[in-house]
Tab-separated table of C-alpha atoms in Angstrom:
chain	number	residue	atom	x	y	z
A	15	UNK	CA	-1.838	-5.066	9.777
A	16	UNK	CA	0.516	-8.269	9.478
A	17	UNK	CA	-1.790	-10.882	10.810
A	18	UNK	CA	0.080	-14.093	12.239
A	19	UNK	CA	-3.627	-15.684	12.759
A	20	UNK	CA	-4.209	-15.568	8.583
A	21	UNK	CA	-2.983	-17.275	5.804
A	22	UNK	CA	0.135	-16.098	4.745
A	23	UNK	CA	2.505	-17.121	1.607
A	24	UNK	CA	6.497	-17.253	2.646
A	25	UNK	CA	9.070	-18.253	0.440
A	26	UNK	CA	12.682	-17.793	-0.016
A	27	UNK	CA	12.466	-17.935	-4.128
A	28	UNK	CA	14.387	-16.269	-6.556
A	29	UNK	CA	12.210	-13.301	-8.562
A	30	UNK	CA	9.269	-13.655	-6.702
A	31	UNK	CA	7.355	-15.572	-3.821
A	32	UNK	CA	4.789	-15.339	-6.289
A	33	UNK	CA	5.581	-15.833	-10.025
A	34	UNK	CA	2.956	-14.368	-12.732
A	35	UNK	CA	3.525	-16.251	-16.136
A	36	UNK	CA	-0.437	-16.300	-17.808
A	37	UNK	CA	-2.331	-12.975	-18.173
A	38	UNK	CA	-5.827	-11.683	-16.639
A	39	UNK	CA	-4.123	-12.660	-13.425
A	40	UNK	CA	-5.679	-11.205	-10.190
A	41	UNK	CA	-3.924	-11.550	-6.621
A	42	UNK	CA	-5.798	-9.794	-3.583
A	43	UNK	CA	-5.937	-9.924	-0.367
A	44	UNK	CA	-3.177	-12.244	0.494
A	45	UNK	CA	-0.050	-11.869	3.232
A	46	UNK	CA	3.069	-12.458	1.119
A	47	UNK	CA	6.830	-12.467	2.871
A	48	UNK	CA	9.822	-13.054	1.186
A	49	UNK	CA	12.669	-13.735	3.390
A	50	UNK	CA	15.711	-14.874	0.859
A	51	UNK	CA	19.202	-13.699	1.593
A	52	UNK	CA	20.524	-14.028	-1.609
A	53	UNK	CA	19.671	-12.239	-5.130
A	54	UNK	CA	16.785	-11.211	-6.402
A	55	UNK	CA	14.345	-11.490	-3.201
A	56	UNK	CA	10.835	-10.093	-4.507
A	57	UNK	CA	7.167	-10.590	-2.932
A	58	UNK	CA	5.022	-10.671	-6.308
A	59	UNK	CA	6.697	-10.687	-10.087
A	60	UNK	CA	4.800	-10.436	-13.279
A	61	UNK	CA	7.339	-12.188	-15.973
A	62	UNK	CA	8.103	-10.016	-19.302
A	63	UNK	CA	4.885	-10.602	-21.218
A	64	UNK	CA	1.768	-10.934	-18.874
A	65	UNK	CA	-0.925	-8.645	-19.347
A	66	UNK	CA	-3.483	-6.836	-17.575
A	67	UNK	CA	-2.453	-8.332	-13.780
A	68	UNK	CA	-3.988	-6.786	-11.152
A	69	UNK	CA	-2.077	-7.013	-7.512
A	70	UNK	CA	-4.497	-5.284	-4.828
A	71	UNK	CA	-5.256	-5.088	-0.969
A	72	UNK	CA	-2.159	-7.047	-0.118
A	73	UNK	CA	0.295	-6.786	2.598
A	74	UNK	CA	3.853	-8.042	1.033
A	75	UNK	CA	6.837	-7.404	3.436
A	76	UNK	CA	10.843	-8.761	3.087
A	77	UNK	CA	12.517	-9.919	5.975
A	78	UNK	CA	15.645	-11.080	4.824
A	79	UNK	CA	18.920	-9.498	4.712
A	80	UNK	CA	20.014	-8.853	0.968
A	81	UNK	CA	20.118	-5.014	-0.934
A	82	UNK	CA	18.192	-5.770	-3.665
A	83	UNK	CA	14.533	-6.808	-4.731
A	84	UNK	CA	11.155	-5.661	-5.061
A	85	UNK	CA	7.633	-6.147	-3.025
A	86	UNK	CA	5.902	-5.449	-6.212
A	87	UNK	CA	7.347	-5.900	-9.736
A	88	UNK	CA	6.088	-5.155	-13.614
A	89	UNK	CA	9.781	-4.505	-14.892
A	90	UNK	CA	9.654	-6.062	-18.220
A	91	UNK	CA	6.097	-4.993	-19.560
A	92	UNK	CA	5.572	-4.701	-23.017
A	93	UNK	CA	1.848	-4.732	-23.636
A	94	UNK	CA	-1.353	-4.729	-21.707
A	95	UNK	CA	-2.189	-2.751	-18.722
A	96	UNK	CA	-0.832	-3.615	-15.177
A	97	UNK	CA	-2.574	-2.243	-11.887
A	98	UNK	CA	-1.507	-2.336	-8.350
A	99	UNK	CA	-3.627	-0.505	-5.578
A	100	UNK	CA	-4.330	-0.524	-1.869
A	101	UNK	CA	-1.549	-2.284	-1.140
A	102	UNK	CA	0.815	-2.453	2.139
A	103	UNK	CA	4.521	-3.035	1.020
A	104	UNK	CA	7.854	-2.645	3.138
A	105	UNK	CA	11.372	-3.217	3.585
A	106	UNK	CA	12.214	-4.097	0.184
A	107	UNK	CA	15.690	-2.730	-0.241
A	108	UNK	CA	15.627	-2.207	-4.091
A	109	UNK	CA	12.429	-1.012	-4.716
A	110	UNK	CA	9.126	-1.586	-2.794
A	111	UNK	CA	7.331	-0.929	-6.262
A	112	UNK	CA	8.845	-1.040	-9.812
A	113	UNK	CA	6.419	-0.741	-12.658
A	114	UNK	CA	7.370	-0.314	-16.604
A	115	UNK	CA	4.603	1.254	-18.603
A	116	UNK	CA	5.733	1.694	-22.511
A	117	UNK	CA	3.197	3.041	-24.075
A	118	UNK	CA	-0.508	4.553	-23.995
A	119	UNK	CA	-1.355	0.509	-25.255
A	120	UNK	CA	0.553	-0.629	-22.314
A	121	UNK	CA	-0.115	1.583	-18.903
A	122	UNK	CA	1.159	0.580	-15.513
A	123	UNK	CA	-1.179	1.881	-12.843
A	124	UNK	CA	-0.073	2.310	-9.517
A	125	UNK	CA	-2.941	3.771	-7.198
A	126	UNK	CA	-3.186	4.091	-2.931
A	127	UNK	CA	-0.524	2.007	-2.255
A	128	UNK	CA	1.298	2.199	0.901
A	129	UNK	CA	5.237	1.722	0.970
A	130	UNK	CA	7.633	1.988	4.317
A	131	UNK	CA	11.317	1.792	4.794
A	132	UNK	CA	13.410	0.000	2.153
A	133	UNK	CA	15.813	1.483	-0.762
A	134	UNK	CA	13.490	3.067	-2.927
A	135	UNK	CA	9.686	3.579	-2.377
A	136	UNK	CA	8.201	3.301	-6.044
A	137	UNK	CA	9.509	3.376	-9.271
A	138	UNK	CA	8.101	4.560	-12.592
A	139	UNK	CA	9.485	3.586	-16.124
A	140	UNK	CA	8.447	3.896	-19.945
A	141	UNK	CA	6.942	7.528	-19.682
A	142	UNK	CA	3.144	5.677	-19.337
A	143	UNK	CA	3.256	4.716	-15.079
A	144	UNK	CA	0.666	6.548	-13.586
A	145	UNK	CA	0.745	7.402	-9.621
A	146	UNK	CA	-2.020	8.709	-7.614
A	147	UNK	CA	-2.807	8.699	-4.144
A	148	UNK	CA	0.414	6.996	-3.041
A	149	UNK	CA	2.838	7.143	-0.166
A	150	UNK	CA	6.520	6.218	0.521
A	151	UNK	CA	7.789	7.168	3.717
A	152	UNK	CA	10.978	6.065	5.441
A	153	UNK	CA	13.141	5.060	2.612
A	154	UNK	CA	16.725	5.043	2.486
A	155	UNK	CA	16.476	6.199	-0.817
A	156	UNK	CA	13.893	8.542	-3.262
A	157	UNK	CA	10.769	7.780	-2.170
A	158	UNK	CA	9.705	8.004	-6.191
A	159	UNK	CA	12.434	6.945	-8.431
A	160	UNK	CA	11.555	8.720	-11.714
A	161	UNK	CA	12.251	6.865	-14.588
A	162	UNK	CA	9.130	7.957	-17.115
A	163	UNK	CA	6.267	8.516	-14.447
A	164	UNK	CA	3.775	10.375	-16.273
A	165	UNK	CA	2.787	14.141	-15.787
A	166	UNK	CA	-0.600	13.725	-14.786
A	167	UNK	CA	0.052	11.867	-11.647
A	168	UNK	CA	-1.368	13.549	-8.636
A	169	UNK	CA	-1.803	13.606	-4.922
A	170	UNK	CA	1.647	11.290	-4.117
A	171	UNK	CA	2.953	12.024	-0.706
A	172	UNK	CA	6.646	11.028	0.419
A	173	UNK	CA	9.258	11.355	2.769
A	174	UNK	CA	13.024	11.933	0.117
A	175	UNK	CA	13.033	14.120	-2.624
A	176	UNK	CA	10.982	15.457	-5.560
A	177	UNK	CA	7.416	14.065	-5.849
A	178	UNK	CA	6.173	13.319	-9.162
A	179	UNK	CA	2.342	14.856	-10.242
A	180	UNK	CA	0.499	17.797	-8.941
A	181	UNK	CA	-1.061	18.265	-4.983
A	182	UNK	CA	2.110	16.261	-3.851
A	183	UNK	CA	2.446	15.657	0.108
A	184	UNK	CA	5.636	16.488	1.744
A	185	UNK	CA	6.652	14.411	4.289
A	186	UNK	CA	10.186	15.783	4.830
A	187	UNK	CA	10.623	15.697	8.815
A	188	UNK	CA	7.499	14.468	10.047
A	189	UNK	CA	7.061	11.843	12.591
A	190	UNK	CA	5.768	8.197	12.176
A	191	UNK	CA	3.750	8.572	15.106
A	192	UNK	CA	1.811	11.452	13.835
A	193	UNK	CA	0.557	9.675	10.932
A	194	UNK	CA	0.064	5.895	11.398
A	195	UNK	CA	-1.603	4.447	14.491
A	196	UNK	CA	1.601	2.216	15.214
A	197	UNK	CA	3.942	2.092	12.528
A	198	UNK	CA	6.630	1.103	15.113
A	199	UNK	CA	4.864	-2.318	14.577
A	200	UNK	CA	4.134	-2.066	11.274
A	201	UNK	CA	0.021	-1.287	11.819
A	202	UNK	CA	-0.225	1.324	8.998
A	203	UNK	CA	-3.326	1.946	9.287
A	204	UNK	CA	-3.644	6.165	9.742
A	205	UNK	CA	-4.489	8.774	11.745
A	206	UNK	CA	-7.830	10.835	10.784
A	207	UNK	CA	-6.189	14.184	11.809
A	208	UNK	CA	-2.526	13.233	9.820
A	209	UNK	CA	-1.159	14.811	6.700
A	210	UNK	CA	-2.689	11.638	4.519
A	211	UNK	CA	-6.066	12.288	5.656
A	212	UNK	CA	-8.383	14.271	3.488
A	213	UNK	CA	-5.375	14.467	0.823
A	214	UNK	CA	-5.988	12.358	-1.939
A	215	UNK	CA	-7.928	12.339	-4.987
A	216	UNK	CA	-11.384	10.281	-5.701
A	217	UNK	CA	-10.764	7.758	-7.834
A	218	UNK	CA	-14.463	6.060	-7.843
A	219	UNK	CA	-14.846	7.323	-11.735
A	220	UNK	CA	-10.992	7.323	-13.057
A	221	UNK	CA	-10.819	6.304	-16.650
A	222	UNK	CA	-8.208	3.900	-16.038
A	223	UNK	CA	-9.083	2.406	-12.357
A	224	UNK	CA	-12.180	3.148	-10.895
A	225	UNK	CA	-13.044	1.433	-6.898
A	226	UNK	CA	-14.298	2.443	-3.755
A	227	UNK	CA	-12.754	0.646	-0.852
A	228	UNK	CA	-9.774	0.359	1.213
A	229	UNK	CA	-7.621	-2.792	1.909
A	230	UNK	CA	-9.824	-3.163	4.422
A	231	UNK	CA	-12.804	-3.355	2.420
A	232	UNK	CA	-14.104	0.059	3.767
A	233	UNK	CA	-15.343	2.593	1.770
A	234	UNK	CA	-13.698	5.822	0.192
A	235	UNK	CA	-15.527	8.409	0.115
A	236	UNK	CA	-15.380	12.362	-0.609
A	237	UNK	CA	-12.292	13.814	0.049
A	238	UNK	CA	-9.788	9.934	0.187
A	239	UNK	CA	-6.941	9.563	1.962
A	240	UNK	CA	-3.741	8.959	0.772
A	241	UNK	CA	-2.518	5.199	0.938
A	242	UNK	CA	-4.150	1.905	1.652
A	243	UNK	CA	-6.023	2.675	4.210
A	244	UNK	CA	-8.840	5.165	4.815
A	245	UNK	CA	-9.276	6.247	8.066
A	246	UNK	CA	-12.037	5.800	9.946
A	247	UNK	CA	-14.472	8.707	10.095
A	248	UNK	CA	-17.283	8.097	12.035
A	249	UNK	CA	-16.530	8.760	15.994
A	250	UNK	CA	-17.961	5.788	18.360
A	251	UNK	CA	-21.071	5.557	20.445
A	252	UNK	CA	-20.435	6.209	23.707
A	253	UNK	CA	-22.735	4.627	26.610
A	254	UNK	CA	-22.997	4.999	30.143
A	255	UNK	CA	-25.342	3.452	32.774
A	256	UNK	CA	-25.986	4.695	35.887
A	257	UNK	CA	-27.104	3.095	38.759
A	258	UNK	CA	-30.608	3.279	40.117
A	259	UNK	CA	-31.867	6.133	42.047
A	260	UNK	CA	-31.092	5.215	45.446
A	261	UNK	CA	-28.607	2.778	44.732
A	262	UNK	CA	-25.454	2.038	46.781
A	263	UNK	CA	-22.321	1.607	44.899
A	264	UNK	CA	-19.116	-0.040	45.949
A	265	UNK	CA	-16.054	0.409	44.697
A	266	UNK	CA	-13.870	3.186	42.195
A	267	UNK	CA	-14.213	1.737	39.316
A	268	UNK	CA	-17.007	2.820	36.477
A	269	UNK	CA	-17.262	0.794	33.026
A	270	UNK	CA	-17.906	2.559	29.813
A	271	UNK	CA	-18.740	0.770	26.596
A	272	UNK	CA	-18.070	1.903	22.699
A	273	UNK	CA	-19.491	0.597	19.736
């Protein structure tokens, strides 16, 4: 969840808030908002040429009113692998996520990401983008824009049109109260009993990304959810205290603690 307390990065540049020009480039963790009006308003860019950038466990919204742009961008890749994962993206109105893979020497991963409103949730080009465990819900347009995502993605969930991979998630006409906790407010974190729950695929030994946490540094386990966030599966300790025998209470109210 958007955290006004935390560091955040805002900008109003042109192709990126954040600009990636060198390789081996990691970003995580950061709060990124791009609120430009005019062309080209994108959250985090990796310029035609940069290599093996990872962009994880980020939140990276758009607040501004132009059509176009990206949250997330690998557009121009021509070598080197590219990863983005367990990240919270929304309201870009081009595309939340655009990633060019090329070839089997040049892979763009996309893995557990969470997208939300927007034009298009992701976007896969080159034949060599890879999807898994990904959701897009509440676009205006596709929620996966097909341009080359590869066959073996799996386990992609989405609100508009045809899913790309195998154990896709339909979720055509479903409610966003029934599966974040308050995505009215933009707190995507999920619901243990929703349709994302349980869904995914375990990606702690992948060939091409392995990890084992959540954007909030929780841990996957078994069965993972689909999206950023895993929800939380153990229930809470409950505690009452009564009063001593022969004790005289006042009042109507009782306090009960969780932990």
């Amino acid at each position: 969840t958007w955290n006004t307390n935390a560091y955040r990065l805002r900008g109003t540049q042109a192709v990126g808030v954040l600009r990636i020009l060198e390789n081996n480039v990691i970003i995580d963790g950061l709060q990124v908002e791009c609120y430009r009006d005019g062309s080209d308003p994108d959250g985090i860019t990796a310029y035609s040429g940069t290599t093996n950038t990872t962009i994880s466990n980020n939140i990276i919204k758009y607040t501004g009113s132009g059509t176009t742009g990206s949250g997330i961008g690998f557009p121009d890749i021509s070598n080197g692998t590219n990863y983005a994962y367990n990240n919270i993206v929304y309201g870009f109105r081009g595309t939340n996520i655009y990633v060019r893979g090329p070839s089997s020497s040049a892979w763009g991963i996309v893995y557990n990401n969470t997208v939300i409103g927007g034009g298009y949730g992701f976007r896969g080009r080159g034949g060599y983008t890879l999807f898994k465990n990904n959701v897009a819900f509440g676009t205006a347009s596709s929620s996966y824009l097909n341009d080359g995502i590869h066959a073996s993605s799996t386990n992609n969930a989405g609100s508009v049109d045809a899913l790309p991979g195998s154990s896709t998630v339909s979720l055509t006409g479903i409610a966003t109260s029934s599966l974040f906790i308050d995505g009215d407010n933009n707190d995507y974190h999920i619901f243990i009993t929703g349709l994302l729950a349980n869904t995914g695929a375990n990606l702690s030994a992948d060939s091409l990304l392995s990890f084992s946490g959540d954007i909030d540094r929780e841990t996957r386990s078994g069965t993972w959810d689909i999206g950023a966030d895993e929800a939380e599966s153990t229930a809470p300790t409950v505690s009452l205290t009564t009063p001593a025998r022969g004790a005289t209470v006042w009042g109507n109210t009782a306090t009960v603690s969780a932990t």
